[in-house]
């Protein structure tokens, strides 16, 4: 039977949108996060409950959606002290939507199976705006049973669901290849805008030209707007792309596949992180370029 009771763990920009979408779809929705403000926001949205831990409602859950940063956090939540996996009912489906390696996804699935739990390897994309409207893109792999059970959740949170196979790890690999593109697009967008700044071209003009011409991309249009506004408050973060592009590099190494552009982008994000911009929006990678003047937001002026 399709599930009705779901918990979203990780109420950042994507997780909050996913949880709100589940509530709008009529699913009984709980939330878990370490941020009290996020918990209160979800309660006001209509969650059944929102806590820093899932002790009070684990026995009611039929599905868990994990939207945390990395595999370390996924493993800690599921298998750490008082881990969730041992307390969920057999047959519960765990939808892992963090960006992780295929190997990590496979190891997580094997550990979940010992508790008679199903897993969907289901990374997501689309940004906070798409998450908020229930229009994320999901790239998923897993069993027919996992897909069938999670159908109400997938319909609630996504506009596009791509089934890339039954083997756990395929969904994660598709997301990693997607992140190669996303990271390179941000890095090259920053490089172009930095060159414009050096040439004395107003960045708002450069932005308008590119977003109405053939050189545009979704990432340029979204992230370089932050540069024009001088606003580096994190929607994503430089360190997220240090992590993701390292996953890209590790995957390529396993495949013995060269990635000259992704390697350069990884170096750029790593340099930005080392310069102290790791927690700023990923568009802050532009700050590695010297000899240019960038727009300043009101809070920086």
PDB file of N, CA and C in Angstrom, residues 13-51:
ATOM      1  N   UNK A  13      16.973  24.481   2.696  1.00  0.00           N
ATOM      2  CA  UNK A  13      16.133  25.055   1.641  1.00  0.00           C
ATOM      3  C   UNK A  13      15.402  23.980   0.844  1.00  0.00           C
ATOM      4  N   UNK A  14      16.056  22.867   0.584  1.00  0.00           N
ATOM      5  CA  UNK A  14      15.415  21.787  -0.177  1.00  0.00           C
ATOM      6  C   UNK A  14      14.488  20.964   0.711  1.00  0.00           C
ATOM      7  N   UNK A  15      14.950  20.609   1.900  1.00  0.00           N
ATOM      8  CA  UNK A  15      14.151  19.785   2.797  1.00  0.00           C
ATOM      9  C   UNK A  15      12.886  20.481   3.268  1.00  0.00           C
ATOM     10  N   UNK A  16      12.980  21.778   3.536  1.00  0.00           N
ATOM     11  CA  UNK A  16      11.799  22.525   3.962  1.00  0.00           C
ATOM     12  C   UNK A  16      10.746  22.536   2.857  1.00  0.00           C
ATOM     13  N   UNK A  17      11.199  22.755   1.624  1.00  0.00           N
ATOM     14  CA  UNK A  17      10.275  22.742   0.507  1.00  0.00           C
ATOM     15  C   UNK A  17       9.643  21.381   0.312  1.00  0.00           C
ATOM     16  N   UNK A  18      10.441  20.321   0.455  1.00  0.00           N
ATOM     17  CA  UNK A  18       9.911  18.967   0.304  1.00  0.00           C
ATOM     18  C   UNK A  18       8.876  18.660   1.377  1.00  0.00           C
ATOM     19  N   UNK A  19       9.168  19.047   2.609  1.00  0.00           N
ATOM     20  CA  UNK A  19       8.229  18.802   3.708  1.00  0.00           C
ATOM     21  C   UNK A  19       6.929  19.570   3.498  1.00  0.00           C
ATOM     22  N   UNK A  20       7.040  20.835   3.097  1.00  0.00           N
ATOM     23  CA  UNK A  20       5.842  21.638   2.852  1.00  0.00           C
ATOM     24  C   UNK A  20       5.014  21.053   1.711  1.00  0.00           C
ATOM     25  N   UNK A  21       5.689  20.511   0.705  1.00  0.00           N
ATOM     26  CA  UNK A  21       4.979  19.899  -0.422  1.00  0.00           C
ATOM     27  C   UNK A  21       4.229  18.648   0.023  1.00  0.00           C
ATOM     28  N   UNK A  22       4.850  17.871   0.911  1.00  0.00           N
ATOM     29  CA  UNK A  22       4.172  16.685   1.447  1.00  0.00           C
ATOM     30  C   UNK A  22       2.926  17.090   2.236  1.00  0.00           C
ATOM     31  N   UNK A  23       3.027  18.162   3.009  1.00  0.00           N
ATOM     32  CA  UNK A  23       1.877  18.648   3.783  1.00  0.00           C
ATOM     33  C   UNK A  23       0.756  19.071   2.845  1.00  0.00           C
ATOM     34  N   UNK A  24       1.106  19.824   1.796  1.00  0.00           N
ATOM     35  CA  UNK A  24       0.082  20.272   0.834  1.00  0.00           C
ATOM     36  C   UNK A  24      -0.594  19.098   0.141  1.00  0.00           C
ATOM     37  N   UNK A  25       0.149  18.008  -0.029  1.00  0.00           N
ATOM     38  CA  UNK A  25      -0.408  16.829  -0.699  1.00  0.00           C
ATOM     39  C   UNK A  25      -1.273  15.988   0.232  1.00  0.00           C
ATOM     40  N   UNK A  26      -1.393  16.404   1.478  1.00  0.00           N
ATOM     41  CA  UNK A  26      -2.243  15.690   2.407  1.00  0.00           C
ATOM     42  C   UNK A  26      -1.575  14.551   3.139  1.00  0.00           C
ATOM     43  N   UNK A  27      -0.256  14.445   3.034  1.00  0.00           N
ATOM     44  CA  UNK A  27       0.464  13.411   3.760  1.00  0.00           C
ATOM     45  C   UNK A  27       0.659  13.849   5.209  1.00  0.00           C
ATOM     46  N   UNK A  28       0.602  12.902   6.120  1.00  0.00           N
ATOM     47  CA  UNK A  28       0.928  13.180   7.514  1.00  0.00           C
ATOM     48  C   UNK A  28       2.434  13.351   7.592  1.00  0.00           C
ATOM     49  N   UNK A  29       2.877  14.560   7.903  1.00  0.00           N
ATOM     50  CA  UNK A  29       4.287  14.913   7.747  1.00  0.00           C
ATOM     51  C   UNK A  29       4.901  15.357   9.062  1.00  0.00           C
ATOM     52  N   UNK A  30       6.059  14.765   9.372  1.00  0.00           N
ATOM     53  CA  UNK A  30       6.859  15.159  10.519  1.00  0.00           C
ATOM     54  C   UNK A  30       8.183  15.705  10.021  1.00  0.00           C
ATOM     55  N   UNK A  31       8.894  16.464  10.842  1.00  0.00           N
ATOM     56  CA  UNK A  31      10.180  17.020  10.437  1.00  0.00           C
ATOM     57  C   UNK A  31      11.212  16.914  11.533  1.00  0.00           C
ATOM     58  N   UNK A  32      12.460  16.783  11.141  1.00  0.00           N
ATOM     59  CA  UNK A  32      13.582  16.720  12.081  1.00  0.00           C
ATOM     60  C   UNK A  32      14.698  17.621  11.572  1.00  0.00           C
ATOM     61  N   UNK A  33      15.226  18.459  12.456  1.00  0.00           N
ATOM     62  CA  UNK A  33      16.347  19.326  12.115  1.00  0.00           C
ATOM     63  C   UNK A  33      16.966  19.821  13.416  1.00  0.00           C
ATOM     64  N   UNK A  34      18.208  20.272  13.335  1.00  0.00           N
ATOM     65  CA  UNK A  34      18.874  20.830  14.515  1.00  0.00           C
ATOM     66  C   UNK A  34      18.564  22.307  14.714  1.00  0.00           C
ATOM     67  N   UNK A  35      17.959  22.933  13.700  1.00  0.00           N
ATOM     68  CA  UNK A  35      17.685  24.368  13.739  1.00  0.00           C
ATOM     69  C   UNK A  35      16.291  24.629  14.307  1.00  0.00           C
ATOM     70  N   UNK A  36      16.175  25.229  15.496  1.00  0.00           N
ATOM     71  CA  UNK A  36      14.854  25.480  16.083  1.00  0.00           C
ATOM     72  C   UNK A  36      13.957  26.350  15.204  1.00  0.00           C
ATOM     73  N   UNK A  37      14.543  27.314  14.496  1.00  0.00           N
ATOM     74  CA  UNK A  37      13.733  28.188  13.632  1.00  0.00           C
ATOM     75  C   UNK A  37      13.098  27.391  12.501  1.00  0.00           C
ATOM     76  N   UNK A  38      13.848  26.448  11.932  1.00  0.00           N
ATOM     77  CA  UNK A  38      13.293  25.608  10.865  1.00  0.00           C
ATOM     78  C   UNK A  38      12.176  24.733  11.399  1.00  0.00           C
ATOM     79  N   UNK A  39      12.344  24.204  12.599  1.00  0.00           N
ATOM     80  CA  UNK A  39      11.304  23.375  13.201  1.00  0.00           C
ATOM     81  C   UNK A  39      10.020  24.170  13.411  1.00  0.00           C
ATOM     82  N   UNK A  40      10.161  25.399  13.883  1.00  0.00           N
ATOM     83  CA  UNK A  40       8.989  26.225  14.127  1.00  0.00           C
ATOM     84  C   UNK A  40       8.296  26.593  12.809  1.00  0.00           C
ATOM     85  N   UNK A  41       9.088  26.884  11.785  1.00  0.00           N
ATOM     86  CA  UNK A  41       8.505  27.182  10.472  1.00  0.00           C
ATOM     87  C   UNK A  41       7.686  26.011   9.965  1.00  0.00           C
ATOM     88  N   UNK A  42       8.212  24.793  10.126  1.00  0.00           N
ATOM     89  CA  UNK A  42       7.475  23.622   9.634  1.00  0.00           C
ATOM     90  C   UNK A  42       6.217  23.372  10.453  1.00  0.00           C
ATOM     91  N   UNK A  43       6.285  23.606  11.744  1.00  0.00           N
ATOM     92  CA  UNK A  43       5.072  23.467  12.565  1.00  0.00           C
ATOM     93  C   UNK A  43       3.988  24.423  12.068  1.00  0.00           C
ATOM     94  N   UNK A  44       4.378  25.657  11.789  1.00  0.00           N
ATOM     95  CA  UNK A  44       3.403  26.647  11.324  1.00  0.00           C
ATOM     96  C   UNK A  44       2.873  26.302   9.938  1.00  0.00           C
ATOM     97  N   UNK A  45       3.642  25.533   9.167  1.00  0.00           N
ATOM     98  CA  UNK A  45       3.208  25.111   7.839  1.00  0.00           C
ATOM     99  C   UNK A  45       2.163  24.002   7.919  1.00  0.00           C
ATOM    100  N   UNK A  46       2.140  23.306   9.054  1.00  0.00           N
ATOM    101  CA  UNK A  46       1.128  22.272   9.222  1.00  0.00           C
ATOM    102  C   UNK A  46       1.649  20.892   9.501  1.00  0.00           C
ATOM    103  N   UNK A  47       2.913  20.783   9.903  1.00  0.00           N
ATOM    104  CA  UNK A  47       3.482  19.475  10.221  1.00  0.00           C
ATOM    105  C   UNK A  47       2.798  18.867  11.438  1.00  0.00           C
ATOM    106  N   UNK A  48       2.759  17.536  11.482  1.00  0.00           N
ATOM    107  CA  UNK A  48       2.235  16.851  12.660  1.00  0.00           C
ATOM    108  C   UNK A  48       3.106  17.146  13.875  1.00  0.00           C
ATOM    109  N   UNK A  49       4.412  17.183  13.651  1.00  0.00           N
ATOM    110  CA  UNK A  49       5.348  17.543  14.704  1.00  0.00           C
ATOM    111  C   UNK A  49       6.686  17.832  14.044  1.00  0.00           C
ATOM    112  N   UNK A  50       7.549  18.544  14.749  1.00  0.00           N
ATOM    113  CA  UNK A  50       8.894  18.828  14.264  1.00  0.00           C
ATOM    114  C   UNK A  50       9.816  18.882  15.469  1.00  0.00           C
ATOM    115  N   UNK A  51      10.858  18.071  15.451  1.00  0.00           N
ATOM    116  CA  UNK A  51      11.736  17.929  16.607  1.00  0.00           C
ATOM    117  C   UNK A  51      13.185  17.872  16.152  1.00  0.00           C
TER     118      UNK A  51
END
